[in-house]
Amino acid sequence: MKLAFIGIGNVGFALANRLQQKGYEIIVAADNLTSETVQQALMKNQNFVVQKIQTAIDQADVVFLATPFQANEEILNGLTFHNKVLVDCTNPVGPGISHGLNSEISGSEKVQQWAASARVVKAFTIYGFENFADSSYPNYNVKPVMLMAGNDTTAKSIVSKFNTDLGFETIDTGKLDQALHLEHMTLLWVKMVRRDGHQPNFVWAHLTK
């Protein structure tokens, strides 16, 4: 399966690198093929292929969006996704690590508006990149949980397979409007780690009776 990554910074690279190790073909989707982040990614993993964004989308089976949220509208406008799954790994972050859309709508719902020809699934946002690069917690008899949201059940089943490959247990939280709450979980994690000095190697787990 071919996966295209729009955005190959810390989060994008961690996911792409791990998924490439699991046997997926990775296409870095970038209109600036010589950008610093693209070149750094290629230095770390020479198995990545780089293509223009629309070409990468056309060739990929699934597309990941891992850009700074404020760039999303400009990037997505004019792209055609052919009803493919678009995994939204972005978060709208405002001043003081607040919700960048004032909690009035989720960033993923805005992504769905901007990428109307895609089936958007929110995933890979509730932790920092450290836990995408290495999701193993061998001292515990549970897997870390990956929460996701989306309107299309088939699209979510595809993303669930990626979760399994990356060592996560999948919890489907429901429709895409649930992404707002996942974004607040991200803000909780980010404030704890990036602002308040909590160590980044911690995750949420799903325990049931």
XYZ file of N, CA, C and O in Angstrom:
836
model
N 0.849 -1.196 0.000
C 0.000 0.000 0.000
C 0.881 1.240 0.000
O 1.874 1.311 0.715
N 0.496 2.232 -0.782
C 1.242 3.480 -0.873
C 0.579 4.544 -0.003
O -0.623 4.766 -0.089
N 1.401 5.205 0.816
C 0.920 6.248 1.711
C 1.631 7.551 1.373
O 2.865 7.597 1.307
N 0.849 8.609 1.149
C 1.420 9.922 0.882
C 1.354 10.766 2.137
O 0.333 10.780 2.833
N 2.429 11.490 2.428
C 2.505 12.351 3.597
C 2.661 13.796 3.163
O 3.682 14.167 2.591
N 1.615 14.583 3.420
C 1.698 16.026 3.255
C 2.170 16.579 4.592
O 1.418 16.639 5.559
N 3.426 16.934 4.659
C 4.035 17.322 5.931
C 4.921 16.204 6.439
O 4.436 15.094 6.686
N 6.203 16.459 6.580
C 7.146 15.409 6.967
C 8.092 15.932 8.051
O 9.275 15.630 8.086
N 7.510 16.736 8.966
C 8.258 17.199 10.126
C 8.302 16.125 11.202
O 8.309 14.923 10.893
N 8.311 16.517 12.465
C 8.462 15.551 13.552
C 7.381 14.468 13.529
O 7.673 13.271 13.583
N 6.115 14.876 13.455
C 5.010 13.913 13.479
C 4.963 13.118 12.188
O 4.881 11.886 12.188
N 5.014 13.808 11.059
C 4.945 13.122 9.773
C 6.069 12.120 9.597
O 5.833 10.986 9.172
N 7.286 12.518 9.954
C 8.409 11.595 9.778
C 8.293 10.400 10.707
O 8.550 9.263 10.289
N 7.924 10.624 11.961
C 7.813 9.506 12.905
C 6.833 8.465 12.397
O 7.118 7.253 12.418
N 5.678 8.906 11.903
C 4.675 7.967 11.377
C 5.150 7.316 10.084
O 5.048 6.094 9.913
N 5.662 8.124 9.175
C 6.095 7.589 7.879
C 7.239 6.596 8.038
O 7.257 5.537 7.396
N 8.174 6.911 8.907
C 9.330 6.040 9.105
C 8.908 4.693 9.677
O 9.346 3.629 9.203
N 8.033 4.727 10.707
C 7.566 3.478 11.301
C 6.745 2.659 10.302
O 6.891 1.428 10.211
N 5.881 3.317 9.550
C 5.035 2.592 8.594
C 5.853 2.045 7.437
O 5.563 0.959 6.919
N 6.908 2.747 7.051
C 7.803 2.215 6.010
C 8.486 0.946 6.515
O 8.638 -0.031 5.764
N 8.857 0.929 7.780
C 9.469 -0.264 8.368
C 8.491 -1.437 8.406
O 8.906 -2.599 8.440
N 7.185 -1.129 8.402
C 6.153 -2.168 8.397
C 5.784 -2.617 6.991
O 4.883 -3.457 6.828
N 6.456 -2.086 5.975
C 6.251 -2.572 4.619
C 5.450 -1.662 3.708
O 5.206 -2.005 2.547
N 5.032 -0.501 4.201
C 4.288 0.437 3.363
C 5.257 1.257 2.514
O 6.368 1.570 2.953
N 4.812 1.620 1.320
C 5.579 2.536 0.474
C 5.222 3.959 0.849
O 4.043 4.307 0.932
N 6.224 4.793 1.063
C 6.009 6.153 1.535
C 6.356 7.151 0.442
O 7.455 7.116 -0.125
N 5.390 8.030 0.172
C 5.610 9.141 -0.752
C 5.533 10.433 0.046
O 4.530 10.701 0.712
N 6.587 11.220 -0.002
C 6.576 12.540 0.610
C 5.964 13.499 -0.400
O 6.480 13.657 -1.515
N 4.856 14.116 -0.027
C 4.119 14.998 -0.938
C 4.504 16.440 -0.646
O 4.152 16.990 0.401
N 5.250 17.049 -1.566
C 5.727 18.418 -1.345
C 5.932 19.104 -2.686
O 6.568 18.541 -3.580
N 5.388 20.304 -2.799
C 5.602 21.064 -4.029
C 6.989 21.693 -4.060
O 7.529 21.956 -5.133
N 7.567 21.931 -2.881
C 8.963 22.388 -2.796
C 9.824 21.178 -2.472
O 9.996 20.817 -1.311
N 10.346 20.556 -3.503
C 11.066 19.296 -3.317
C 12.412 19.476 -2.625
O 13.021 18.490 -2.197
N 12.882 20.701 -2.511
C 14.184 20.951 -1.887
C 14.040 21.611 -0.509
O 15.016 22.125 0.026
N 12.835 21.590 0.063
C 12.652 22.221 1.370
C 13.491 21.536 2.435
O 13.879 20.365 2.302
N 13.773 22.251 3.511
C 14.632 21.721 4.569
C 14.045 20.464 5.201
O 14.764 19.480 5.433
N 12.730 20.460 5.474
C 12.135 19.286 6.109
C 12.159 18.080 5.188
O 12.388 16.953 5.646
N 11.936 18.297 3.893
C 11.998 17.181 2.940
C 13.409 16.616 2.882
O 13.605 15.390 2.932
N 14.402 17.472 2.795
C 15.783 17.007 2.710
C 16.214 16.294 3.987
O 16.924 15.279 3.940
N 15.779 16.797 5.138
C 16.103 16.127 6.400
C 15.471 14.746 6.468
O 16.099 13.781 6.938
N 14.223 14.634 5.991
C 13.549 13.339 5.991
C 14.276 12.348 5.103
O 14.453 11.171 5.455
N 14.721 12.801 3.933
C 15.424 11.912 3.004
C 16.785 11.492 3.554
O 17.238 10.375 3.279
N 17.414 12.357 4.319
C 18.685 11.989 4.935
C 18.489 10.884 5.965
O 19.329 9.993 6.117
N 17.335 10.911 6.663
C 17.058 9.913 7.688
C 16.531 8.609 7.103
O 16.737 7.534 7.677
N 15.807 8.698 5.987
C 15.238 7.488 5.364
C 15.280 7.660 3.847
O 14.449 8.359 3.270
N 16.241 7.012 3.213
C 16.433 7.151 1.778
C 15.435 6.335 0.963
O 15.435 6.407 -0.274
N 14.570 5.583 1.656
C 13.556 4.799 0.947
C 12.324 5.621 0.583
O 11.471 5.153 -0.166
N 12.225 6.836 1.119
C 11.098 7.692 0.782
C 11.220 8.181 -0.664
O 12.314 8.464 -1.144
N 10.080 8.304 -1.322
C 9.984 8.918 -2.643
C 9.344 10.287 -2.478
O 8.434 10.447 -1.660
N 9.811 11.276 -3.226
C 9.256 12.626 -3.139
C 8.561 12.972 -4.448
O 9.133 12.796 -5.530
N 7.338 13.465 -4.337
C 6.575 13.869 -5.511
C 5.783 15.131 -5.198
O 5.522 15.453 -4.045
N 5.383 15.838 -6.233
C 4.491 16.976 -6.070
C 3.209 16.504 -5.378
O 2.811 15.345 -5.498
N 2.554 17.425 -4.668
C 1.455 17.026 -3.796
C 0.338 16.321 -4.561
O -0.094 15.229 -4.170
N -0.172 16.910 -5.621
C -1.284 16.291 -6.329
C -0.877 14.965 -6.964
O -1.653 14.000 -6.955
N 0.348 14.887 -7.472
C 0.834 13.621 -8.041
C 0.897 12.543 -6.977
O 0.507 11.387 -7.203
N 1.364 12.917 -5.788
C 1.445 11.957 -4.689
C 0.061 11.472 -4.288
O -0.151 10.271 -4.059
N -0.894 12.390 -4.212
C -2.266 12.010 -3.873
C -2.820 11.046 -4.912
O -3.450 10.030 -4.580
N -2.588 11.347 -6.181
C -3.100 10.511 -7.264
C -2.570 9.082 -7.171
O -3.283 8.129 -7.482
N -1.322 8.936 -6.735
C -0.694 7.617 -6.709
C -0.900 6.865 -5.400
O -0.770 5.639 -5.363
N -1.234 7.589 -4.344
C -1.328 6.962 -3.024
C -2.674 6.290 -2.818
O -3.685 6.647 -3.430
N -2.672 5.321 -1.911
C -3.918 4.689 -1.469
C -4.550 5.480 -0.325
O -5.778 5.556 -0.214
N -3.706 6.037 0.538
C -4.155 6.817 1.694
C -3.212 8.005 1.839
O -2.008 7.898 1.572
N -3.758 9.139 2.278
C -2.973 10.353 2.442
C -2.989 10.760 3.914
O -4.039 10.721 4.569
N -1.826 11.159 4.432
C -1.692 11.692 5.789
C -1.419 13.184 5.699
O -0.604 13.626 4.890
N -2.099 13.951 6.556
C -1.875 15.391 6.651
C -1.200 15.672 7.979
O -1.794 15.462 9.043
N 0.049 16.141 7.932
C 0.831 16.356 9.158
C 1.555 17.697 9.090
O 2.740 17.795 9.399
N 0.827 18.718 8.681
C 1.366 20.063 8.522
C 0.969 20.938 9.718
O 0.071 20.579 10.478
N 1.589 22.106 9.892
C 1.043 23.067 10.850
C -0.375 23.441 10.444
O -0.640 23.706 9.263
N -1.301 23.454 11.397
C -2.710 23.622 11.043
C -2.959 24.905 10.252
O -3.782 24.923 9.334
N -2.245 25.976 10.589
C -2.507 27.255 9.938
C -2.181 27.231 8.441
O -2.630 28.113 7.698
N -1.452 26.227 7.995
C -1.133 26.101 6.567
C -2.148 25.252 5.812
O -2.121 25.195 4.582
N -3.066 24.609 6.535
C -3.915 23.593 5.902
C -4.827 24.128 4.806
O -4.953 23.518 3.743
N -5.482 25.251 5.054
C -6.434 25.753 4.064
C -5.748 26.040 2.737
O -6.240 25.635 1.675
N -4.618 26.718 2.794
C -3.899 27.048 1.561
C -3.404 25.800 0.857
O -3.477 25.696 -0.374
N -2.917 24.834 1.616
C -2.404 23.599 1.013
C -3.527 22.792 0.376
O -3.386 22.290 -0.750
N -4.656 22.673 1.060
C -5.709 21.751 0.627
C -6.578 22.315 -0.492
O -7.116 21.546 -1.301
N -6.750 23.632 -0.526
C -7.590 24.219 -1.559
C -7.033 23.914 -2.954
O -5.856 24.134 -3.222
N -7.875 23.366 -3.805
C -7.470 23.051 -5.168
C -6.988 21.633 -5.364
O -6.796 21.204 -6.507
N -6.779 20.888 -4.275
C -6.361 19.495 -4.399
C -7.578 18.593 -4.582
O -8.652 18.864 -4.048
N -7.396 17.506 -5.310
C -8.457 16.524 -5.527
C -8.033 15.202 -4.892
O -6.959 14.678 -5.194
N -8.883 14.665 -4.016
C -8.522 13.466 -3.259
C -9.207 12.200 -3.759
O -8.926 11.111 -3.245
N -10.101 12.310 -4.726
C -10.709 11.138 -5.356
C -11.388 10.225 -4.339
O -11.378 8.996 -4.472
N -11.964 10.780 -3.269
C -12.657 10.021 -2.231
C -11.709 9.146 -1.408
O -12.142 8.210 -0.728
N -10.436 9.446 -1.444
C -9.468 8.679 -0.664
C -9.501 9.100 0.797
O -9.996 10.172 1.162
N -8.967 8.240 1.656
C -8.879 8.534 3.085
C -7.789 9.574 3.312
O -6.659 9.435 2.820
N -8.136 10.616 4.061
C -7.178 11.635 4.471
C -7.083 11.588 5.991
O -8.048 11.917 6.694
N -5.954 11.144 6.507
C -5.745 11.040 7.949
C -5.253 12.385 8.461
O -4.149 12.830 8.115
N -6.068 13.040 9.258
C -5.738 14.365 9.765
C -4.966 14.221 11.073
O -5.528 13.877 12.113
N -3.677 14.534 11.020
C -2.804 14.460 12.191
C -2.502 15.850 12.739
O -1.545 16.022 13.497
N -3.292 16.839 12.348
C -2.996 18.229 12.703
C -3.876 18.704 13.845
O -4.921 18.130 14.136
N -3.436 19.793 14.473
C -4.182 20.372 15.591
C -4.152 21.890 15.509
O -3.080 22.482 15.347
N -5.311 22.539 15.637
C -5.329 24.000 15.673
C -4.917 24.489 17.054
O -5.660 24.314 18.025
N -3.745 25.062 17.159
C -3.226 25.528 18.447
C -3.134 27.046 18.408
O -2.516 27.626 17.512
N -3.777 27.689 19.388
C -3.782 29.136 19.472
C -2.846 29.647 20.545
O -2.064 28.894 21.138
N -2.907 30.933 20.838
C -2.033 31.540 21.850
C -2.169 30.858 23.205
O -3.262 30.501 23.635
N -1.029 30.676 23.863
C -1.041 30.058 25.180
C -1.441 28.602 25.167
O -1.927 28.069 26.160
N -1.214 27.926 24.042
C -1.604 26.522 23.845
C -3.104 26.368 24.080
O -3.573 25.488 24.801
N -3.867 27.252 23.475
C -5.324 27.189 23.516
C -5.827 26.552 22.222
O -5.045 26.295 21.295
N -7.129 26.298 22.153
C -7.686 25.755 20.913
C -7.765 26.874 19.885
O -8.390 27.908 20.109
N -7.142 26.655 18.748
C -6.992 27.703 17.754
C -8.269 28.124 17.063
O -8.298 29.156 16.380
N -9.342 27.344 17.221
C -10.639 27.701 16.646
C -11.660 28.007 17.741
O -12.869 27.893 17.532
N -11.148 28.358 18.907
C -11.974 28.751 20.053
C -12.970 27.673 20.463
O -14.026 27.971 21.048
N -12.653 26.427 20.175
C -13.488 25.272 20.534
C -14.882 25.342 19.917
O -15.802 24.660 20.382
N -15.048 26.138 18.863
C -16.345 26.254 18.207
C -16.559 25.161 17.170
O -17.696 24.785 16.872
N -15.481 24.644 16.617
C -15.516 23.577 15.623
C -14.155 22.898 15.666
O -13.151 23.519 16.036
N -14.110 21.634 15.327
C -12.824 20.944 15.336
C -12.004 21.315 14.105
O -12.550 21.674 13.045
N -10.702 21.204 14.240
C -9.841 21.408 13.089
C -10.119 20.407 11.991
O -10.039 20.730 10.802
N -10.481 19.192 12.365
C -10.743 18.154 11.360
C -11.980 18.463 10.533
O -12.041 18.137 9.347
N -12.981 19.078 11.166
C -14.157 19.469 10.393
C -13.811 20.563 9.387
O -14.356 20.598 8.274
N -12.893 21.450 9.757
C -12.415 22.446 8.799
C -11.623 21.774 7.680
O -11.779 22.123 6.503
N -10.797 20.800 8.028
C -10.049 20.047 7.006
C -11.007 19.369 6.041
O -10.793 19.370 4.823
N -12.101 18.799 6.563
C -13.081 18.161 5.693
C -13.730 19.185 4.752
O -14.002 18.875 3.588
N -13.962 20.385 5.234
C -14.504 21.434 4.369
C -13.515 21.796 3.262
O -13.917 21.992 2.106
N -12.250 21.889 3.622
C -11.236 22.291 2.645
C -10.872 21.152 1.689
O -10.415 21.404 0.574
N -11.058 19.922 2.127
C -10.755 18.750 1.300
C -12.040 17.952 1.130
O -12.172 16.818 1.598
N -13.009 18.554 0.444
C -14.349 17.969 0.354
C -14.365 16.636 -0.376
O -15.275 15.820 -0.166
N -13.372 16.376 -1.216
C -13.347 15.124 -1.975
C -12.612 14.011 -1.241
O -12.350 12.952 -1.816
N -12.275 14.231 0.043
C -11.588 13.223 0.858
C -12.522 12.694 1.937
O -13.540 13.299 2.262
N -12.161 11.528 2.487
C -12.847 10.985 3.665
C -11.905 11.174 4.851
O -10.946 10.428 5.009
N -12.181 12.195 5.644
C -11.251 12.612 6.690
C -11.443 11.770 7.948
O -12.571 11.564 8.409
N -10.330 11.310 8.502
C -10.309 10.616 9.786
C -9.293 11.315 10.675
O -8.142 11.519 10.278
N -9.723 11.693 11.859
C -8.804 12.279 12.834
C -8.088 11.165 13.579
O -8.720 10.268 14.150
N -6.771 11.191 13.566
C -5.979 10.185 14.285
C -4.556 10.701 14.462
O -4.136 11.646 13.782
N -3.825 10.077 15.363
C -2.409 10.381 15.596
C -2.204 11.833 16.028
O -1.330 12.531 15.516
N -3.028 12.259 17.000
C -2.898 13.626 17.491
C -2.844 13.734 19.005
O -2.480 14.788 19.511
N -3.195 12.719 19.735
C -3.356 12.888 21.182
C -2.040 12.757 21.952
O -2.033 12.891 23.180
N -0.933 12.511 21.244
C 0.407 12.462 21.837
C 1.356 13.299 20.983
O 1.029 13.697 19.868
N 2.552 13.489 21.501
C 3.614 14.065 20.691
C 4.268 13.007 19.834
O 4.001 11.808 19.954
N 5.157 13.455 18.961
C 5.789 12.557 17.990
C 6.592 11.450 18.643
O 6.800 10.383 18.044
N 7.037 11.657 19.893
C 7.854 10.636 20.559
C 7.136 9.297 20.620
O 7.759 8.237 20.484
N 5.828 9.325 20.839
C 5.065 8.085 20.963
C 4.642 7.502 19.620
O 4.162 6.374 19.564
N 4.809 8.251 18.549
C 4.614 7.689 17.213
C 5.903 7.022 16.738
O 5.876 6.021 16.032
N 7.024 7.586 17.159
C 8.311 6.983 16.813
C 8.531 5.679 17.568
O 9.148 4.741 17.046
N 8.017 5.586 18.798
C 8.184 4.375 19.605
C 6.987 4.263 20.547
O 6.890 4.986 21.533
N 6.080 3.356 20.228
C 4.850 3.201 21.019
C 4.940 2.061 22.029
O 3.944 1.730 22.664
N 6.106 1.482 22.196
C 6.232 0.313 23.064
C 6.327 0.714 24.534
O 7.065 1.633 24.904
N 5.556 0.004 25.360
C 5.602 0.149 26.815
C 5.654 -1.263 27.403
O 4.660 -1.791 27.899
N 6.827 -1.895 27.348
C 6.932 -3.324 27.664
C 6.658 -3.680 29.113
O 6.438 -4.856 29.419
N 6.647 -2.719 30.004
C 6.404 -3.015 31.415
C 4.921 -3.183 31.745
O 4.577 -3.468 32.891
N 4.069 -3.009 30.742
C 2.629 -3.064 30.983
C 1.990 -4.081 30.048
O 2.431 -4.267 28.911
N 0.927 -4.692 30.503
C 0.248 -5.721 29.723
C -0.935 -5.134 28.940
O -1.938 -5.802 28.718
N -0.817 -3.883 28.549
C -1.823 -3.231 27.712
C -1.102 -2.413 26.649
O 0.040 -1.994 26.848
N -1.780 -2.204 25.540
C -1.226 -1.347 24.498
C -1.702 0.087 24.728
O -2.794 0.316 25.250
N -0.903 1.067 24.317
C -1.406 2.438 24.354
C -2.587 2.577 23.413
O -2.673 1.882 22.399
N -3.516 3.449 23.750
C -4.715 3.592 22.942
C -4.520 4.717 21.928
O -3.835 5.706 22.197
N -5.085 4.528 20.733
C -5.162 5.593 19.747
C -6.627 5.870 19.479
O -7.360 4.997 18.993
N -7.061 7.059 19.841
C -8.444 7.474 19.631
C -8.567 8.109 18.249
O -7.684 8.854 17.816
N -9.666 7.814 17.566
C -9.877 8.398 16.241
C -11.343 8.774 16.083
O -12.209 8.329 16.840
N -11.615 9.608 15.084
C -12.970 10.054 14.802
C -13.116 10.267 13.302
O -12.165 10.648 12.625
N -14.313 10.018 12.800
C -14.567 10.221 11.376
C -15.981 9.815 11.025
O -16.632 9.072 11.768
N -16.450 10.295 9.899
C -17.833 10.022 9.478
C -17.971 8.750 8.657
O -19.092 8.267 8.477
N -16.873 8.206 8.160
C -16.909 7.067 7.246
C -16.334 5.832 7.943
O -15.152 5.799 8.303
N -17.153 4.815 8.129
C -16.707 3.632 8.879
C -15.631 2.847 8.123
O -14.725 2.294 8.740
N -15.728 2.796 6.798
C -14.702 2.088 6.020
C -13.364 2.788 6.145
O -12.318 2.141 6.303
N -13.377 4.116 6.086
C -12.140 4.874 6.239
C -11.519 4.612 7.610
O -10.303 4.438 7.740
N -12.343 4.564 8.643
C -11.818 4.325 9.989
C -11.258 2.919 10.135
O -10.288 2.711 10.871
N -11.833 1.958 9.421
C -11.291 0.592 9.490
C -9.895 0.530 8.870
O -9.041 -0.237 9.331
N -9.664 1.343 7.849
C -8.335 1.404 7.236
C -7.333 2.007 8.217
O -6.224 1.483 8.401
N -7.720 3.090 8.875
C -6.826 3.736 9.838
C -6.583 2.821 11.034
O -5.484 2.793 11.594
N -7.578 2.035 11.401
C -7.407 1.085 12.495
C -6.275 0.101 12.221
O -5.525 -0.263 13.134
N -6.127 -0.299 10.969
C -5.030 -1.208 10.600
C -3.678 -0.526 10.823
O -2.727 -1.164 11.312
N -3.572 0.743 10.490
C -2.325 1.463 10.758
C -2.047 1.510 12.257
O -0.903 1.339 12.693
N -3.097 1.759 13.046
C -2.934 1.777 14.500
C -2.341 0.465 15.000
O -1.407 0.451 15.809
N -2.897 -0.639 14.524
C -2.407 -1.959 14.932
C -0.949 -2.145 14.537
O -0.126 -2.612 15.334
N -0.619 -1.768 13.319
C 0.756 -1.908 12.836
C 1.733 -1.089 13.673
O 2.905 -1.469 13.822
N 1.264 0.032 14.210
C 2.122 0.908 14.992
C 2.100 0.587 16.483
O 2.746 1.274 17.276
N 1.348 -0.442 16.879
C 1.365 -0.891 18.261
C 0.312 -0.285 19.155
O 0.423 -0.357 20.385
N -0.735 0.298 18.559
C -1.791 0.919 19.347
C -3.059 0.070 19.341
O -3.337 -0.652 18.379
N -3.852 0.205 20.396
C -5.220 -0.269 20.401
C -6.109 0.848 19.878
O -5.965 2.005 20.289
N -7.028 0.525 18.989
C -7.889 1.549 18.402
C -9.182 1.697 19.186
O -9.827 0.705 19.517
N -9.569 2.942 19.463
C -10.894 3.251 19.973
C -11.531 4.253 19.018
O -10.983 5.350 18.793
N -12.657 3.869 18.431
C -13.412 4.753 17.549
C -14.332 5.595 18.419
O -15.265 5.080 19.037
N -14.096 6.893 18.472
C -14.883 7.761 19.348
C -16.172 8.251 18.696
O -17.003 8.857 19.376
N -16.338 8.010 17.390
C -17.577 8.406 16.731
C -17.354 9.313 15.543
O -16.339 9.220 14.854
N -18.314 10.195 15.295
C -18.300 11.066 14.122
C -17.168 12.091 14.205
O -16.522 12.269 15.241
N -16.971 12.802 13.097
C -15.838 13.715 13.000
C -15.922 14.865 13.998
O -14.892 15.428 14.381
N -17.135 15.214 14.460
C -17.229 16.304 15.431
C -16.572 15.938 16.762
O -16.211 16.816 17.552
N -16.346 14.646 17.002
C -15.630 14.213 18.202
C -14.154 14.627 18.160
O -13.476 14.622 19.191
N -13.680 14.986 16.981
C -12.286 15.419 16.863
C -11.995 16.630 17.747
O -10.857 16.812 18.194
N -13.009 17.439 18.007
C -12.808 18.589 18.892
C -12.288 18.139 20.248
O -11.373 18.750 20.822
N -12.852 17.068 20.769
C -12.439 16.581 22.087
C -11.066 15.918 22.025
O -10.285 16.006 22.987
N -10.757 15.279 20.905
C -9.415 14.716 20.739
C -8.380 15.832 20.688
O -7.266 15.682 21.210
N -8.743 16.946 20.067
C -7.821 18.078 20.015
C -7.565 18.647 21.399
O -6.442 19.069 21.720
N -8.578 18.618 22.270
C -8.362 19.065 23.645
C -7.485 18.075 24.416
O -6.698 18.493 25.280
N -7.592 16.795 24.109
C -6.674 15.824 24.715
C -5.239 16.104 24.282
O -4.304 15.976 25.076
N -5.073 16.498 23.020
C -3.741 16.866 22.536
C -3.210 18.068 23.296
O -2.044 18.089 23.723
N -4.060 19.076 23.481
C -3.634 20.264 24.214
C -3.242 19.910 25.645
O -2.279 20.468 26.193
N -3.971 18.980 26.261
C -3.624 18.519 27.608
C -2.232 17.917 27.616
O -1.388 18.265 28.452
N -1.963 17.024 26.664
C -0.654 16.366 26.584
C 0.434 17.399 26.325
O 1.484 17.396 26.978
N 0.190 18.296 25.389
C 1.202 19.295 25.015
C 1.505 20.236 26.177
O 2.675 20.557 26.450
N 0.485 20.679 26.880
C 0.729 21.561 28.019
C 1.519 20.850 29.104
O 2.428 21.431 29.719
N 1.172 19.594 29.364
C 1.896 18.840 30.376
C 3.366 18.694 30.022
O 4.253 18.886 30.868
N 3.638 18.370 28.745
C 5.006 18.027 28.336
C 5.785 19.259 27.896
O 6.874 19.544 28.413
N 5.275 19.986 26.919
C 6.042 21.078 26.314
C 6.101 22.311 27.224
O 7.089 23.027 27.232
N 5.022 22.533 28.011
C 5.004 23.712 28.873
C 5.472 23.421 30.286
O 6.272 24.163 30.863
N 4.972 22.313 30.860
C 5.151 22.085 32.295
C 6.217 21.057 32.632
O 6.410 20.737 33.810
N 6.892 20.505 31.632
C 8.063 19.684 31.896
C 7.813 18.224 32.202
O 8.727 17.515 32.629
N 6.581 17.734 31.987
C 6.320 16.304 32.167
C 7.096 15.538 31.097
O 7.204 15.978 29.959
N 7.649 14.394 31.453
C 8.403 13.622 30.458
C 7.453 13.109 29.377
O 6.296 12.766 29.668
N 7.889 13.047 28.105
C 6.979 12.776 26.990
C 6.589 11.317 26.805
O 5.662 11.041 26.037
N 7.273 10.426 27.485
C 7.003 9.007 27.245
C 5.878 8.513 28.150
O 6.078 7.701 29.052
N 4.687 9.040 27.894
C 3.491 8.542 28.576
C 2.326 8.592 27.594
O 2.296 9.389 26.666
N 1.378 7.683 27.804
C 0.255 7.522 26.885
C -1.011 7.249 27.680
O -0.981 6.994 28.879
N -2.137 7.276 26.990
C -3.410 6.880 27.571
C -3.659 5.389 27.262
O -3.208 4.879 26.237
N -4.365 4.712 28.150
C -4.725 3.305 27.927
C -6.230 3.135 28.091
O -6.903 3.950 28.741
N -6.744 2.062 27.522
C -8.190 1.761 27.559
C -8.387 0.508 28.394
O -8.030 -0.589 27.979
N -8.950 0.658 29.587
C -9.164 -0.466 30.495
C -10.652 -0.717 30.624
O -11.425 0.209 30.873
N -11.077 -1.976 30.468
C -12.487 -2.323 30.556
C -12.667 -3.514 31.481
O -11.747 -4.282 31.720
N -13.891 -3.652 31.991
C -14.249 -4.820 32.808
C -15.273 -5.654 32.040
O -16.114 -5.113 31.327
